[in-house]
PDB file of C-alpha atoms in Angstrom:
ATOM      1  CA  GLN J   1      -8.256  -8.135 -33.685  1.00 95.00           C
ATOM      2  CA  LEU J   2      -5.338  -5.697 -33.844  1.00 96.00           C
ATOM      3  CA  GLU J   3      -5.615  -2.796 -31.398  1.00 95.00           C
ATOM      4  CA  PRO J   4      -3.191   0.154 -31.194  1.00 96.00           C
ATOM      5  CA  SER J   5      -3.298   2.369 -28.093  1.00 96.00           C
ATOM      6  CA  PHE J   6      -1.342   5.180 -26.475  1.00 95.00           C
ATOM      7  CA  ALA J   7      -0.548   5.841 -22.806  1.00 94.00           C
ATOM      8  CA  PHE J   8       0.942   8.884 -21.089  1.00 96.00           C
ATOM      9  CA  ALA J   9       1.887   9.362 -17.440  1.00 94.00           C
ATOM     10  CA  ARG J  10       3.665  12.142 -15.548  1.00 94.00           C
ATOM     11  CA  GLN J  11       5.157  11.781 -12.091  1.00 90.00           C
ATOM     12  CA  GLU J  12       6.637  14.489  -9.883  1.00 89.00           C
ATOM     13  CA  THR J  13       8.469  13.736  -6.646  1.00 85.00           C
ATOM     14  CA  ASP J  14      10.199  15.952  -4.091  1.00 81.00           C
ATOM     15  CA  ALA J  15      12.355  14.404  -1.380  1.00 73.00           C
ATOM     16  CA  PRO J  16      15.209  15.514   0.908  1.00 72.00           C
ATOM     17  CA  THR J  17      18.547  13.739   0.664  1.00 70.00           C
ATOM     18  CA  ARG J  18      22.036  14.012   2.132  1.00 67.00           C
ATOM     19  CA  PHE J  19      25.440  13.345   0.595  1.00 65.00           C
ATOM     20  CA  LEU J  20      29.137  13.763   1.288  1.00 65.00           C
ATOM     21  CA  GLN J  21      31.444  15.966  -0.766  1.00 66.00           C
ATOM     22  CA  ASN J  22      35.095  16.553   0.106  1.00 68.00           C
ATOM     23  CA  GLY J  23      34.423  15.040   3.522  1.00 70.00           C
ATOM     24  CA  GLU J  24      31.644  17.529   4.232  1.00 70.00           C
ATOM     25  CA  GLU J  25      27.965  16.562   4.610  1.00 70.00           C
ATOM     26  CA  PHE J  26      25.334  18.504   2.671  1.00 67.00           C
ATOM     27  CA  ILE J  27      21.546  18.471   2.877  1.00 70.00           C
ATOM     28  CA  ALA J  28      19.861  18.664  -0.514  1.00 72.00           C
ATOM     29  CA  ALA J  29      16.383  18.547  -2.008  1.00 74.00           C
ATOM     30  CA  ASP J  30      15.789  16.340  -5.041  1.00 77.00           C
ATOM     31  CA  GLU J  31      12.976  17.265  -7.400  1.00 84.00           C
ATOM     32  CA  ALA J  32      12.306  14.675 -10.109  1.00 85.00           C
ATOM     33  CA  ARG J  33       9.907  15.122 -13.017  1.00 89.00           C
ATOM     34  CA  SER J  34       9.304  12.067 -15.203  1.00 90.00           C
ATOM     35  CA  ASP J  35       7.268  11.732 -18.393  1.00 93.00           C
ATOM     36  CA  TYR J  36       6.323   8.271 -19.657  1.00 93.00           C
ATOM     37  CA  LEU J  37       4.899   7.690 -23.135  1.00 95.00           C
ATOM     38  CA  ALA J  38       4.071   4.319 -24.652  1.00 95.00           C
ATOM     39  CA  GLY J  39       2.636   3.211 -27.943  1.00 96.00           C
ATOM     40  CA  ILE J  40       1.109  -0.243 -27.451  1.00 96.00           C
ATOM     41  CA  LEU J  41       0.134  -2.794 -30.067  1.00 97.00           C
ATOM     42  CA  ALA J  42      -2.142  -5.635 -28.940  1.00 97.00           C
ATOM     43  CA  LEU J  43      -3.116  -8.686 -30.980  1.00 98.00           C
ATOM     44  CA  ARG J  44      -6.192 -10.612 -29.818  1.00 97.00           C
ATOM     45  CA  ALA J  45      -7.280 -13.990 -31.162  1.00 97.00           C
ATOM     46  CA  GLY J  46     -10.461 -15.850 -30.268  1.00 96.00           C
ATOM     47  CA  LEU J  47     -10.015 -19.489 -29.244  1.00 96.00           C
ATOM     48  CA  PRO J  48     -12.431 -22.384 -28.693  1.00 95.00           C
ATOM     49  CA  PHE J  49     -14.226 -22.854 -25.356  1.00 92.00           C
ATOM     50  CA  GLU J  50     -14.946 -19.117 -24.960  1.00 93.00           C
ATOM     51  CA  SER J  51     -11.255 -18.284 -24.621  1.00 96.00           C
ATOM     52  CA  GLN J  52      -9.066 -15.486 -25.943  1.00 97.00           C
ATOM     53  CA  LEU J  53      -5.304 -15.049 -26.354  1.00 97.00           C
ATOM     54  CA  THR J  54      -3.752 -11.565 -26.257  1.00 97.00           C
ATOM     55  CA  LEU J  55      -0.195 -10.525 -27.101  1.00 97.00           C
ATOM     56  CA  SER J  56       0.758  -6.972 -26.128  1.00 96.00           C
ATOM     57  CA  LEU J  57       4.017  -5.146 -26.893  1.00 95.00           C
ATOM     58  CA  PRO J  58       4.765  -1.509 -25.977  1.00 95.00           C
ATOM     59  CA  TYR J  59       7.326   0.908 -27.387  1.00 95.00           C
ATOM     60  CA  VAL J  60       8.349   3.222 -24.552  1.00 94.00           C
ATOM     61  CA  TYR J  61       9.858   6.714 -24.325  1.00 95.00           C
ATOM     62  CA  THR J  62      10.816   8.253 -20.978  1.00 93.00           C
ATOM     63  CA  ASN J  63      12.253  11.613 -19.985  1.00 92.00           C
ATOM     64  CA  THR J  64      13.436  12.295 -16.435  1.00 89.00           C
ATOM     65  CA  GLU J  65      14.633  15.679 -15.193  1.00 88.00           C
ATOM     66  CA  THR J  66      16.226  15.825 -11.747  1.00 83.00           C
ATOM     67  CA  VAL J  67      16.987  19.094  -9.970  1.00 81.00           C
ATOM     68  CA  THR J  68      19.126  18.859  -6.827  1.00 76.00           C
ATOM     69  CA  ARG J  69      19.181  21.962  -4.632  1.00 72.00           C
ATOM     70  CA  ILE J  70      22.125  22.015  -2.232  1.00 69.00           C
ATOM     71  CA  ASP J  71      22.331  24.300   0.811  1.00 63.00           C
ATOM     72  CA  GLY J  72      25.098  26.804   0.196  1.00 57.00           C
ATOM     73  CA  ALA J  73      26.132  25.259  -3.127  1.00 59.00           C
ATOM     74  CA  GLY J  74      23.381  26.241  -5.588  1.00 62.00           C
ATOM     75  CA  GLU J  75      21.584  23.641  -7.681  1.00 69.00           C
ATOM     76  CA  ARG J  76      22.422  20.879 -10.115  1.00 74.00           C
ATOM     77  CA  GLU J  77      20.169  19.747 -12.958  1.00 79.00           C
ATOM     78  CA  GLU J  78      20.268  16.508 -14.953  1.00 83.00           C
ATOM     79  CA  SER J  79      18.124  15.263 -17.826  1.00 86.00           C
ATOM     80  CA  LEU J  80      17.923  11.712 -19.138  1.00 88.00           C
ATOM     81  CA  ASP J  81      16.041  10.367 -22.173  1.00 90.00           C
ATOM     82  CA  ALA J  82      15.500   6.706 -23.000  1.00 91.00           C
ATOM     83  CA  SER J  83      13.443   4.797 -25.544  1.00 93.00           C
ATOM     84  CA  GLY J  84      12.976   1.257 -26.787  1.00 93.00           C
ATOM     85  CA  VAL J  85      10.809  -1.846 -26.674  1.00 94.00           C
ATOM     86  CA  GLY J  86       9.132  -2.668 -23.349  1.00 92.00           C
ATOM     87  CA  ASP J  87       7.996  -5.976 -21.880  1.00 94.00           C
ATOM     88  CA  LEU J  88       6.000  -8.422 -24.002  1.00 95.00           C
ATOM     89  CA  SER J  89       2.830  -9.572 -22.230  1.00 96.00           C
ATOM     90  CA  VAL J  90       0.872 -12.766 -22.994  1.00 97.00           C
ATOM     91  CA  THR J  91      -2.658 -13.144 -21.594  1.00 97.00           C
ATOM     92  CA  LEU J  92      -5.113 -16.040 -21.750  1.00 97.00           C
ATOM     93  CA  ALA J  93      -8.719 -15.255 -20.802  1.00 97.00           C
ATOM     94  CA  LYS J  94     -11.665 -17.627 -20.451  1.00 97.00           C
ATOM     95  CA  GLY J  95     -15.334 -17.025 -19.830  1.00 95.00           C
ATOM     96  CA  LEU J  96     -16.554 -19.015 -16.822  1.00 94.00           C
ATOM     97  CA  MET J  97     -20.152 -17.848 -16.624  1.00 93.00           C
ATOM     98  CA  ARG J  98     -22.611 -15.993 -18.845  1.00 92.00           C
ATOM     99  CA  GLU J  99     -24.930 -13.333 -17.452  1.00 90.00           C
ATOM    100  CA  ARG J 100     -28.437 -14.662 -16.973  1.00 88.00           C
ATOM    101  CA  GLY J 101     -31.009 -13.490 -14.440  1.00 86.00           C
ATOM    102  CA  TRP J 102     -29.164 -12.721 -11.215  1.00 87.00           C
ATOM    103  CA  ARG J 103     -25.928 -14.355 -12.433  1.00 92.00           C
ATOM    104  CA  PRO J 104     -23.114 -12.080 -13.654  1.00 94.00           C
ATOM    105  CA  ASP J 105     -20.626 -12.537 -16.458  1.00 95.00           C
ATOM    106  CA  VAL J 106     -17.425 -14.030 -15.001  1.00 96.00           C
ATOM    107  CA  ILE J 107     -14.075 -14.033 -16.812  1.00 97.00           C
ATOM    108  CA  ALA J 108     -10.775 -15.493 -15.542  1.00 97.00           C
ATOM    109  CA  GLU J 109      -7.379 -14.344 -16.837  1.00 97.00           C
ATOM    110  CA  VAL J 110      -3.781 -15.384 -16.429  1.00 98.00           C
ATOM    111  CA  SER J 111      -0.921 -13.243 -17.779  1.00 97.00           C
ATOM    112  CA  TRP J 112       2.788 -13.733 -18.223  1.00 97.00           C
ATOM    113  CA  ASN J 113       4.668 -10.420 -18.219  1.00 95.00           C
ATOM    114  CA  THR J 114       8.097 -11.189 -19.640  1.00 94.00           C
ATOM    115  CA  ASP J 115      11.387  -9.536 -18.778  1.00 91.00           C
ATOM    116  CA  THR J 116      12.067  -8.629 -22.420  1.00 90.00           C
ATOM    117  CA  GLY J 117      12.210  -4.831 -22.112  1.00 89.00           C
ATOM    118  CA  GLU J 118      15.304  -3.121 -23.476  1.00 89.00           C
ATOM    119  CA  THR J 119      17.743  -1.023 -21.445  1.00 87.00           C
ATOM    120  CA  ASP J 120      18.729   2.355 -22.874  1.00 86.00           C
ATOM    121  CA  ASP J 121      21.436   4.518 -21.305  1.00 81.00           C
ATOM    122  CA  GLY J 122      21.078   2.591 -18.041  1.00 80.00           C
ATOM    123  CA  VAL J 123      17.286   3.024 -17.925  1.00 83.00           C
ATOM    124  CA  GLU J 124      15.193  -0.160 -17.851  1.00 86.00           C
ATOM    125  CA  LEU J 125      12.178   0.211 -20.136  1.00 87.00           C
ATOM    126  CA  GLY J 126      10.455  -2.821 -18.644  1.00 87.00           C
ATOM    127  CA  SER J 127       9.817  -4.043 -15.115  1.00 86.00           C
ATOM    128  CA  GLY J 128      13.101  -5.953 -14.943  1.00 86.00           C
ATOM    129  CA  PHE J 129      11.322  -9.091 -13.687  1.00 91.00           C
ATOM    130  CA  ASN J 130       9.317 -11.982 -15.066  1.00 94.00           C
ATOM    131  CA  GLU J 131       5.857 -11.868 -13.515  1.00 95.00           C
ATOM    132  CA  VAL J 132       2.696 -13.966 -13.516  1.00 97.00           C
ATOM    133  CA  VAL J 133      -0.682 -12.335 -12.861  1.00 97.00           C
ATOM    134  CA  ALA J 134      -3.982 -14.125 -12.258  1.00 97.00           C
ATOM    135  CA  GLY J 135      -7.371 -12.505 -11.873  1.00 97.00           C
ATOM    136  CA  VAL J 136     -11.106 -12.913 -12.082  1.00 97.00           C
ATOM    137  CA  THR J 137     -13.635 -10.251 -13.138  1.00 97.00           C
ATOM    138  CA  ALA J 138     -17.407 -10.278 -12.675  1.00 97.00           C
ATOM    139  CA  SER J 139     -19.792  -7.872 -14.410  1.00 95.00           C
ATOM    140  CA  LYS J 140     -23.549  -7.351 -14.132  1.00 95.00           C
ATOM    141  CA  SER J 141     -25.541  -5.052 -16.389  1.00 92.00           C
ATOM    142  CA  GLN J 142     -28.454  -2.895 -15.335  1.00 90.00           C
ATOM    143  CA  ASP J 143     -29.067  -0.755 -18.380  1.00 86.00           C
ATOM    144  CA  PRO J 144     -27.532   1.837 -18.844  1.00 89.00           C
ATOM    145  CA  LEU J 145     -25.070   0.796 -16.093  1.00 93.00           C
ATOM    146  CA  VAL J 146     -22.642  -2.097 -15.839  1.00 94.00           C
ATOM    147  CA  PHE J 147     -21.258  -2.961 -12.408  1.00 96.00           C
ATOM    148  CA  VAL J 148     -17.795  -4.546 -12.352  1.00 96.00           C
ATOM    149  CA  ALA J 149     -15.739  -6.217  -9.596  1.00 96.00           C
ATOM    150  CA  GLY J 150     -12.282  -7.710  -9.964  1.00 96.00           C
ATOM    151  CA  LEU J 151      -9.725  -9.597  -7.867  1.00 97.00           C
ATOM    152  CA  SER J 152      -6.097 -10.117  -8.903  1.00 97.00           C
ATOM    153  CA  TYR J 153      -2.843 -11.594  -7.637  1.00 97.00           C
ATOM    154  CA  SER J 154       0.640 -11.040  -9.078  1.00 96.00           C
ATOM    155  CA  HIS J 155       3.923 -12.777  -8.326  1.00 95.00           C
ATOM    156  CA  ALA J 156       7.316 -11.618  -9.611  1.00 92.00           C
ATOM    157  CA  PHE J 157      10.199 -14.077  -9.863  1.00 92.00           C
ATOM    158  CA  GLU J 158      13.576 -13.470  -8.252  1.00 90.00           C
ATOM    159  CA  ASP J 159      16.343 -11.899 -10.321  1.00 87.00           C
ATOM    160  CA  ASP J 160      19.877 -11.138  -9.077  1.00 86.00           C
ATOM    161  CA  GLY J 161      18.835 -11.834  -5.480  1.00 88.00           C
ATOM    162  CA  ILE J 162      15.876  -9.419  -5.614  1.00 90.00           C
ATOM    163  CA  ARG J 163      12.238 -10.502  -5.552  1.00 91.00           C
ATOM    164  CA  PRO J 164       9.509  -7.829  -5.479  1.00 90.00           C
ATOM    165  CA  GLY J 165       6.663  -8.426  -3.073  1.00 91.00           C
ATOM    166  CA  ASP J 166       3.478 -10.134  -4.160  1.00 94.00           C
ATOM    167  CA  ALA J 167       0.545  -7.855  -4.969  1.00 95.00           C
ATOM    168  CA  PHE J 168      -3.147  -8.397  -4.210  1.00 97.00           C
ATOM    169  CA  GLY J 169      -5.594  -6.189  -6.077  1.00 96.00           C
ATOM    170  CA  LEU J 170      -9.255  -5.283  -5.644  1.00 96.00           C
ATOM    171  CA  SER J 171     -11.250  -3.201  -8.100  1.00 95.00           C
ATOM    172  CA  LEU J 172     -14.882  -2.098  -7.847  1.00 95.00           C
ATOM    173  CA  GLY J 173     -16.504   0.150 -10.385  1.00 95.00           C
ATOM    174  CA  THR J 174     -19.230   1.022 -12.814  1.00 96.00           C
ATOM    175  CA  VAL J 175     -19.546   1.858 -16.499  1.00 95.00           C
ATOM    176  CA  LEU J 176     -22.226   4.246 -17.765  1.00 95.00           C
ATOM    177  CA  ALA J 177     -23.316   4.031 -21.396  1.00 90.00           C
ATOM    178  CA  ALA J 178     -23.790   7.769 -21.961  1.00 88.00           C
ATOM    179  CA  SER J 179     -24.601   7.205 -25.648  1.00 88.00           C
ATOM    180  CA  PRO J 180     -24.133   4.431 -28.232  1.00 85.00           C
ATOM    181  CA  GLU J 181     -20.653   5.835 -28.988  1.00 89.00           C
ATOM    182  CA  THR J 182     -19.541   7.056 -25.540  1.00 92.00           C
ATOM    183  CA  SER J 183     -19.149   5.511 -22.093  1.00 91.00           C
ATOM    184  CA  LEU J 184     -17.930   6.829 -18.741  1.00 94.00           C
ATOM    185  CA  GLN J 185     -16.011   4.661 -16.273  1.00 93.00           C
ATOM    186  CA  PHE J 186     -15.373   5.057 -12.547  1.00 94.00           C
ATOM    187  CA  PHE J 187     -13.022   2.516 -10.925  1.00 92.00           C
ATOM    188  CA  PRO J 188     -11.375   2.845  -7.500  1.00 92.00           C
ATOM    189  CA  ASP J 189      -8.441   0.383  -7.463  1.00 90.00           C
ATOM    190  CA  ASN J 190      -6.775  -0.917  -4.317  1.00 94.00           C
ATOM    191  CA  ALA J 191      -3.483  -2.814  -4.149  1.00 92.00           C
ATOM    192  CA  PHE J 192      -1.778  -4.490  -1.187  1.00 94.00           C
ATOM    193  CA  PHE J 193       1.902  -5.472  -1.364  1.00 92.00           C
ATOM    194  CA  THR J 194       4.049  -7.830   0.653  1.00 91.00           C
ATOM    195  CA  ASP J 195       7.661  -6.879   1.430  1.00 91.00           C
ATOM    196  CA  THR J 196      10.347  -7.082  -1.230  1.00 91.00           C
ATOM    197  CA  LYS J 197      13.053  -9.653  -0.513  1.00 90.00           C
ATOM    198  CA  VAL J 198      16.756  -9.008  -1.110  1.00 91.00           C
ATOM    199  CA  ASP J 199      18.986 -12.065  -0.670  1.00 87.00           C
ATOM    200  CA  GLY J 200      16.154 -13.695   1.260  1.00 85.00           C
ATOM    201  CA  ARG J 201      15.664 -10.807   3.689  1.00 89.00           C
ATOM    202  CA  ASP J 202      12.511  -8.658   3.870  1.00 87.00           C
ATOM    203  CA  VAL J 203      12.914  -5.032   2.829  1.00 82.00           C
ATOM    204  CA  PRO J 204       9.868  -2.811   3.543  1.00 71.00           C
TER     205      PRO J 204
END
């Protein structure tokens, strides 16, 4: 199965900052507006023993505009565009249990997110780290609803003395089959992170 998809995200941040210029300290406000677009191509292949292998590769475009407002010195605006291939992801999934009676469907997954993303004009289009993610998802149908619960754990490997913190995820949600062609999903996701380590020291 070959599946194309498209993702878009926009992030806006506003934070105070201080800097030195000609020996004089200034207080400034940084406003950053970032647009992220990705076209993703996924290839899925069924394997024996109720297993599935998925390869996913995104092509990413980002645009970041930063406006710095400086007390008594006006404002400064910068814009940066970057595009290229993102990180290749390889996922192996296996069905552990089939829904029957009170028992839910249970699927386990393990993913390897590679550090293969390109760098364009100093902007990393991938995560910058090799990462392994493991998770298990259980689903139980009660027509026209499907209840879903998932647990996940991710571990990034150290690179240049930096190792991002481990992440523990919990997802609980439901899917409503509104019609044979349309479904609605509601999923609160929670993530808990340990401290990042730089040269072996914890950095909150």
